[in-house]
mmCIF file of C-alpha atoms in Angstrom:
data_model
loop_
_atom_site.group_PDB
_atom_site.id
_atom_site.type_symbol
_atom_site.label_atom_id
_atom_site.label_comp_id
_atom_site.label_asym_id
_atom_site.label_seq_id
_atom_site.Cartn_x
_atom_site.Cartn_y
_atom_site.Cartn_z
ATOM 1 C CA UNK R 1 0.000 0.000 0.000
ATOM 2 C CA UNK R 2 1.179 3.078 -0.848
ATOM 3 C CA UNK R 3 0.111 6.798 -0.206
ATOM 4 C CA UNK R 4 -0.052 9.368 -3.001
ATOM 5 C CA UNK R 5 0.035 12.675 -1.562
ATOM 6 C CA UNK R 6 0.305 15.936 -3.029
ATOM 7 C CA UNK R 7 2.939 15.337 -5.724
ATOM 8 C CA UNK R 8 0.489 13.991 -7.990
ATOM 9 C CA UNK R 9 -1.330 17.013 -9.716
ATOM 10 C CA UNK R 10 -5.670 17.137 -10.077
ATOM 11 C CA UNK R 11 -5.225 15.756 -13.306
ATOM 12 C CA UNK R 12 -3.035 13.094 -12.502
ATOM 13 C CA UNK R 13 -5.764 12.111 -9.760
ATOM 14 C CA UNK R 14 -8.312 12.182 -12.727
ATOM 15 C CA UNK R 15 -6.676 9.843 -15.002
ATOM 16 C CA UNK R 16 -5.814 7.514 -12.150
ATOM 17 C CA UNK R 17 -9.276 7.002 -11.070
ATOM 18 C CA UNK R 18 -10.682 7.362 -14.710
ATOM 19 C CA UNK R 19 -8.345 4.209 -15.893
ATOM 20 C CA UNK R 20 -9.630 2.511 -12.219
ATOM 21 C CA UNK R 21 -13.016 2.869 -13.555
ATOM 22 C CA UNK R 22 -11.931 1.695 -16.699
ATOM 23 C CA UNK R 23 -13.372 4.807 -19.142
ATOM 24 C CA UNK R 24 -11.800 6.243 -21.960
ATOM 25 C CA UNK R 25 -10.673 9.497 -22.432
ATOM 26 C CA UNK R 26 -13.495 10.298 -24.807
ATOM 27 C CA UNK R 27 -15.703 8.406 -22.600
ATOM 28 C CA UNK R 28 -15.567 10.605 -19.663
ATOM 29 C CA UNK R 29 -14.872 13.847 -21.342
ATOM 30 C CA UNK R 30 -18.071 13.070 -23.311
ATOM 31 C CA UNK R 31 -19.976 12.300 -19.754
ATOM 32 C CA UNK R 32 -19.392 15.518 -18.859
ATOM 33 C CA UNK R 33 -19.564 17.553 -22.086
ATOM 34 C CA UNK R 34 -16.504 18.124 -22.838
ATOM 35 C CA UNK R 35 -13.787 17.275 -25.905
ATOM 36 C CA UNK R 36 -11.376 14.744 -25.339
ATOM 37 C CA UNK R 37 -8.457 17.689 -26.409
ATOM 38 C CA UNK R 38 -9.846 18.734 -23.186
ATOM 39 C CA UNK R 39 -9.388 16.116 -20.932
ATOM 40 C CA UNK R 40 -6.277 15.000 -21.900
ATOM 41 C CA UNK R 41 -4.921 18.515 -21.726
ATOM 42 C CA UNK R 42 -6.220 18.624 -18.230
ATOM 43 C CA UNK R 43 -4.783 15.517 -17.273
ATOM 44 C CA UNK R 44 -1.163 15.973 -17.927
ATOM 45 C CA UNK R 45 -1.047 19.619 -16.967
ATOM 46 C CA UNK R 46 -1.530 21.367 -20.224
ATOM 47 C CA UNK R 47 -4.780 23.146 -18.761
ATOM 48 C CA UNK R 48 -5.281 24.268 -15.645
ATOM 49 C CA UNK R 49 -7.138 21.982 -13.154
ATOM 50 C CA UNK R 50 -11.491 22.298 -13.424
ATOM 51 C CA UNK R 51 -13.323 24.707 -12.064
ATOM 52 C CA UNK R 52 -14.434 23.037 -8.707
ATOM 53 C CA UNK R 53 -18.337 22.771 -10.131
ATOM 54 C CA UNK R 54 -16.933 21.038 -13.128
ATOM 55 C CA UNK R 55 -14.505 18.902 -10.205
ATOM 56 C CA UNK R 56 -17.560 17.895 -8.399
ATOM 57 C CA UNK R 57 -19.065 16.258 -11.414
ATOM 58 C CA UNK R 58 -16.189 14.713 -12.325
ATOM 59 C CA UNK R 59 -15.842 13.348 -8.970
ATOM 60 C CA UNK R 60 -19.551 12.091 -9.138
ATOM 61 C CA UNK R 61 -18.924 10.396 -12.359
ATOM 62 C CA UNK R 62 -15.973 8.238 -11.101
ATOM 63 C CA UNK R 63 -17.793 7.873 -7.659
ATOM 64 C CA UNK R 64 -15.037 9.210 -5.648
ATOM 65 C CA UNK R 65 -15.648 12.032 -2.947
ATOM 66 C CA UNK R 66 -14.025 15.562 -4.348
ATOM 67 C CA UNK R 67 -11.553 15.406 -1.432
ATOM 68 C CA UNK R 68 -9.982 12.670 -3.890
ATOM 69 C CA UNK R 69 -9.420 14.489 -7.193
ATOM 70 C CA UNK R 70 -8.363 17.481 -4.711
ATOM 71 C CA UNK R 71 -5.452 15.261 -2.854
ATOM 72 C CA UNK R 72 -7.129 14.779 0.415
ATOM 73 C CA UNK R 73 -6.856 10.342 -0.065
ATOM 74 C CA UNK R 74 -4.333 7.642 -0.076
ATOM 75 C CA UNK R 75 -4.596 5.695 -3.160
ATOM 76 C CA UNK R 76 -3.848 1.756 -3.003
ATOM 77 C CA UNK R 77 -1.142 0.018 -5.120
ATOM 78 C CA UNK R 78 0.937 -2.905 -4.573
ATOM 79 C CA UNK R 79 4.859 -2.482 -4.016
ATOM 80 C CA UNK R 80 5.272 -2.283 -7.708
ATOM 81 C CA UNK R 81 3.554 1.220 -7.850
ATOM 82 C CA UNK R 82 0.332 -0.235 -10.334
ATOM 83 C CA UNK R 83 -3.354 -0.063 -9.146
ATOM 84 C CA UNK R 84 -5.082 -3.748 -9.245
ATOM 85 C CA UNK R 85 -8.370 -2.954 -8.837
ATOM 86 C CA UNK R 86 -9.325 -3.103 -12.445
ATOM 87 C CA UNK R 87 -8.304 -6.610 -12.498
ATOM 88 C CA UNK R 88 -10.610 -7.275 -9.195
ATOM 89 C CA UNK R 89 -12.997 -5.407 -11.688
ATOM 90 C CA UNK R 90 -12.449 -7.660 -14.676
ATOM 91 C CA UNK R 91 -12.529 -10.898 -12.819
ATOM 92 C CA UNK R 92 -16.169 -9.928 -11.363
ATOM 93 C CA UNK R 93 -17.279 -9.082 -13.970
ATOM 94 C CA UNK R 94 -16.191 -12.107 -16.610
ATOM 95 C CA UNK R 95 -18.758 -13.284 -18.912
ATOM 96 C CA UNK R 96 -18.387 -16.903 -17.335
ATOM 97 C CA UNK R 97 -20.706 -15.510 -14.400
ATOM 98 C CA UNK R 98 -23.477 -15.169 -16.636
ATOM 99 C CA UNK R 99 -24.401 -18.606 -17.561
ATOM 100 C CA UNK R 100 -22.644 -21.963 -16.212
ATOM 101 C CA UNK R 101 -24.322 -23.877 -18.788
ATOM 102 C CA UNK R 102 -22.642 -21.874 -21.194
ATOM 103 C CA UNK R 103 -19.092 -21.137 -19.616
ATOM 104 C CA UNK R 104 -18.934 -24.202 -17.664
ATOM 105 C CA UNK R 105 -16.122 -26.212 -17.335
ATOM 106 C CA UNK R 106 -15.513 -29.128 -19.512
ATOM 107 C CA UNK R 107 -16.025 -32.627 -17.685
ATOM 108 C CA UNK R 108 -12.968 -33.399 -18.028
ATOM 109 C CA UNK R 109 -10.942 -30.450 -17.071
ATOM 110 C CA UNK R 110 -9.338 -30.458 -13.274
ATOM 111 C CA UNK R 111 -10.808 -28.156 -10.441
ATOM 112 C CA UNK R 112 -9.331 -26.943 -7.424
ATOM 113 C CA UNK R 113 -10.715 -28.393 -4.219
ATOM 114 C CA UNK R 114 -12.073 -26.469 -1.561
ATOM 115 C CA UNK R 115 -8.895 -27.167 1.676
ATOM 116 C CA UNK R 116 -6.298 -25.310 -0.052
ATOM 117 C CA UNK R 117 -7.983 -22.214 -1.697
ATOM 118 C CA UNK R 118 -9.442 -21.655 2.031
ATOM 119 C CA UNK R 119 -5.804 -21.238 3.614
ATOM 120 C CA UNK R 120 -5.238 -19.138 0.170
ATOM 121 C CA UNK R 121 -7.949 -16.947 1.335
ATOM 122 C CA UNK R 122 -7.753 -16.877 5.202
ATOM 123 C CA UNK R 123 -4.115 -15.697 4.394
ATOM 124 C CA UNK R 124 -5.656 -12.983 2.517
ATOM 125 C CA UNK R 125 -7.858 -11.774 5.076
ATOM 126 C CA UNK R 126 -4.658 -11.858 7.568
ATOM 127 C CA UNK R 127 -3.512 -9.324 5.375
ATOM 128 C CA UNK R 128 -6.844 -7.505 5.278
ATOM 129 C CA UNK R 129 -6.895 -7.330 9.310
ATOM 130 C CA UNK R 130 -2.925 -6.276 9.153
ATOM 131 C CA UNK R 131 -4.086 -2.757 6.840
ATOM 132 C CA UNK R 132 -2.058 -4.509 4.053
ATOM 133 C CA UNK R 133 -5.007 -3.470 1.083
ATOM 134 C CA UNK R 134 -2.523 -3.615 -1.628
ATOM 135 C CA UNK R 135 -1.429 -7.321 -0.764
ATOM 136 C CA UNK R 136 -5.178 -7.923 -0.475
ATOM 137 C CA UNK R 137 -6.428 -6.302 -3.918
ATOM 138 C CA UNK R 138 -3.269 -7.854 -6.248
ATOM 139 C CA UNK R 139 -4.362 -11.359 -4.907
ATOM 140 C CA UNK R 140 -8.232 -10.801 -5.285
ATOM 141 C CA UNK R 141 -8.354 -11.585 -9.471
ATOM 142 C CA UNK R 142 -6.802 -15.526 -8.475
ATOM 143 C CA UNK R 143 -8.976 -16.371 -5.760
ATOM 144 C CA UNK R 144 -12.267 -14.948 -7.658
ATOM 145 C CA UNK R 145 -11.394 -17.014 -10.797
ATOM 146 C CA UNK R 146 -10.379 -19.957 -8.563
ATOM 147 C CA UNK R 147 -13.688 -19.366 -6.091
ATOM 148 C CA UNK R 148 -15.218 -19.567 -9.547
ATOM 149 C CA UNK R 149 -14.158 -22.908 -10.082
ATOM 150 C CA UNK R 150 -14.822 -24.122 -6.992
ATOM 151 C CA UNK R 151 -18.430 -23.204 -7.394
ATOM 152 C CA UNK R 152 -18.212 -25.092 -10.741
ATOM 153 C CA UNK R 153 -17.305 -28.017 -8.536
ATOM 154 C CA UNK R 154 -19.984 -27.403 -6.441
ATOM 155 C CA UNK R 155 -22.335 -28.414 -9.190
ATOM 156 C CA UNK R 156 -20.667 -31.682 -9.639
ATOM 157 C CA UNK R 157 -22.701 -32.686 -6.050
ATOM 158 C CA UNK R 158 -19.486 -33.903 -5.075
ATOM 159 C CA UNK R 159 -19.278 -34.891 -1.454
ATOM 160 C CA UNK R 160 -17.479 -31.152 -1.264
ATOM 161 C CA UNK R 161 -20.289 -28.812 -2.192
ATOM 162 C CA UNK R 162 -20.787 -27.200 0.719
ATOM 163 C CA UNK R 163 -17.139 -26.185 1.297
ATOM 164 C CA UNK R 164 -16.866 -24.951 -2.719
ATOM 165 C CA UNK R 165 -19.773 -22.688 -1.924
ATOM 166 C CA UNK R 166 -18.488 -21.703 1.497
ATOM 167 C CA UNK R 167 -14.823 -20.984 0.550
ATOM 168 C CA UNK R 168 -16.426 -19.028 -2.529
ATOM 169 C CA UNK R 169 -18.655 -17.044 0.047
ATOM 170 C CA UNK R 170 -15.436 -16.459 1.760
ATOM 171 C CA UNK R 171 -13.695 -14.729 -0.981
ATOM 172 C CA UNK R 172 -16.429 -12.567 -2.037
ATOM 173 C CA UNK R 173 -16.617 -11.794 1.302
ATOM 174 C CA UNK R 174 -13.495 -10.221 1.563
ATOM 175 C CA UNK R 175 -14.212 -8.941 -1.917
ATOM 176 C CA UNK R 176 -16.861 -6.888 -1.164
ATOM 177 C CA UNK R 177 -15.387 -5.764 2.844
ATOM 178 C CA UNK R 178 -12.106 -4.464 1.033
ATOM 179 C CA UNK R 179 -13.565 -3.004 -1.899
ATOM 180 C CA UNK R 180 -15.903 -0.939 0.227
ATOM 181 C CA UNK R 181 -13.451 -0.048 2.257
ATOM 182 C CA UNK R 182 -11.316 1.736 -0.545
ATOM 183 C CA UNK R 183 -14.684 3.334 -2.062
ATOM 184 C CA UNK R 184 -15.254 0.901 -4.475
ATOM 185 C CA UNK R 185 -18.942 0.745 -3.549
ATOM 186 C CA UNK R 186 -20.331 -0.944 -7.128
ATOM 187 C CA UNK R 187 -18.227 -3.722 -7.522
ATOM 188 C CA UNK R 188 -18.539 -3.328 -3.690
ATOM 189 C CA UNK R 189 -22.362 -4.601 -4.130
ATOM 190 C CA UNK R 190 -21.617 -7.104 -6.814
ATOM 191 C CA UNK R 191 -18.922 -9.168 -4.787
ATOM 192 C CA UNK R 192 -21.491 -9.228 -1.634
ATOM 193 C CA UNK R 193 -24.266 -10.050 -3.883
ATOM 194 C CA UNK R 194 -21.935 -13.525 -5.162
ATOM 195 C CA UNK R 195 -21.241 -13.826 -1.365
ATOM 196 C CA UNK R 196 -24.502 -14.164 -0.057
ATOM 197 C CA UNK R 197 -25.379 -16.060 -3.346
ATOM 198 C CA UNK R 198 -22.429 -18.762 -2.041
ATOM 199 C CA UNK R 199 -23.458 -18.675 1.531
ATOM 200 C CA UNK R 200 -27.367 -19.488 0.393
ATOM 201 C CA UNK R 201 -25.859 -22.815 -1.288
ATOM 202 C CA UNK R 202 -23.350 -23.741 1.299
ATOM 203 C CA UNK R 203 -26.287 -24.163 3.573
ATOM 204 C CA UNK R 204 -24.421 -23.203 6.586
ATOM 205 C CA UNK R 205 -25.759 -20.866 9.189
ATOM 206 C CA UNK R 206 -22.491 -19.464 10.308
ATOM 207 C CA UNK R 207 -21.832 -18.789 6.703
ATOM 208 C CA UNK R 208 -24.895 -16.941 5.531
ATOM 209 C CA UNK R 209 -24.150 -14.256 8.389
ATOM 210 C CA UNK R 210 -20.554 -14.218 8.120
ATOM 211 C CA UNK R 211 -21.067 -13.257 4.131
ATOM 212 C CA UNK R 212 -24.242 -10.793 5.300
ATOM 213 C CA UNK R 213 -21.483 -9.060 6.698
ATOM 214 C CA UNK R 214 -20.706 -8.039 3.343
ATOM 215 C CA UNK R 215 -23.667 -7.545 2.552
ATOM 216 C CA UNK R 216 -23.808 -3.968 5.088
ATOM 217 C CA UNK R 217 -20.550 -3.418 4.002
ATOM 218 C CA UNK R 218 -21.631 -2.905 0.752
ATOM 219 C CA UNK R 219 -25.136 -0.971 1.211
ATOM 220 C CA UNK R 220 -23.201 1.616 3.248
ATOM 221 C CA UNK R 221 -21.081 1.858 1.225
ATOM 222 C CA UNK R 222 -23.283 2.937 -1.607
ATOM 223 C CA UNK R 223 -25.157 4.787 0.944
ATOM 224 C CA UNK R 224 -28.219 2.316 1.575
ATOM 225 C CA UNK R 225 -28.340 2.725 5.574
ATOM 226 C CA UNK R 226 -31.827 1.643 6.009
ATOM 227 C CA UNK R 227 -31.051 -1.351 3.911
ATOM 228 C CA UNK R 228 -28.319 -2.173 5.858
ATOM 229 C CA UNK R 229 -29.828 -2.091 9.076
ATOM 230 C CA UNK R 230 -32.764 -4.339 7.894
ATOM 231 C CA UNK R 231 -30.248 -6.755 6.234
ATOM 232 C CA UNK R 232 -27.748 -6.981 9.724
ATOM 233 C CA UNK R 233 -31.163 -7.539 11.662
ATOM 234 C CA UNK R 234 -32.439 -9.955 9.341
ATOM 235 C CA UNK R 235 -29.263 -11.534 9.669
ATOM 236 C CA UNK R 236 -28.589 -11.427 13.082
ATOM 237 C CA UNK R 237 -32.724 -12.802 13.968
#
């Protein structure tokens, strides 16, 4: 994890969290009525920064509070300096979570099972619990795609379904807690969702709260308080 403070310009803030949301530069100038000469001038400190109405919609576009774009944050990146949370983005969002019957596995082809990817993960939530987010977001894209596998397991009513579904549960879990936790509140929602999808199928008590966990996580993080209440009461009754 490391914190980007006031050497990096407004602009620079705007491209990082424009690439993090994975739009274009035409894409976002175009959201907010602009040319893309525009942007990109702005961005690499051709132009002076926005006005701070035109930084405010900018910052609602990318979801980020204005304190962000303005250099009141600490941005998360592994060791190596690069931003993983597009990755986290691409591996929750891969077509193969559409439709099993068409993206599912082969019979033939080898899945993981369930013992080892759960000390993969619990060692990821060690690092969650220690504050290091960077270790936690570079390792999310494996364990998704291999939680993803282990539900396609799980449909093999092997004698192992309920730990594929609860080790998946697990990892979205964690997910959706850390991705909330660094503002990510949309993919925030769609990791809990696959959590408490997981849990349902583990059928394990313990489970279904733990991952309804993620569930509040997620709904505050979007701003749903009411929901979140009803869903940690629900849970907790």
């Amino acid at each position: 994890m490391r914190g980007l403070g006031d050497h990096l310009s407004i602009g620079e803030r705007i491209a990082f969290y424009r690439k993090r949301r994975g739009y274009t530069q035409p894409v976002l100038a175009g959201l907010v009525g602009r040319s893309t000469d525009w942007l990109a001038k702005i961005e690499t400190g051709r132009r002076n920064p926005p006005r701070i109405d035109m930084l405010a919609e900018l910052a609602r576009i990318l979801r980020v509070p204005l304190g962000d774009l303005l250099g009141q944050t600490v941005l998360v990146e592994d060791e190596r300096h690069q931003d993983d949370v597009p990755a986290v983005r691409d591996a929750l969002m891969s077509p193969r979570w559409l439709s099993r019957l068409l993206f599912g596995p082969e019979a033939e082809v080898q899945l993981p099972t369930p013992a080892p990817v759960a000390v993969q993960v619990e060692h990821a939530w060690n690092d969650y619990q220690g504050g290091r987010l960077g270790s936690v977001i570079a390792a999310l894209p494996g364990l998704l795609q291999t939680a993803q596998e282990l539900e396609d397991r799980a449909t093999r009513r092997g004698d192992d379904r309920r730990d594929c579904w609860a080790v998946s549960a697990r990892a979205h879990h964690l997910a959706a807690t850390t991705l909330a936790k660094i503002g990510e509140s949309d993919i925030s929602w769609l990791a809990a969702e696959r959590a408490m999808r997981a849990a349902d199928e583990s059928d394990d008590p313990l489970v279904l709260t733990s991952a309804a966990r993620s569930g509040t996580h997620a709904l505050l993080a979007n701003g749903r308080y009411d929901d979140a209440l009803e869903l940690g009461n629900t849970a907790a009754a």
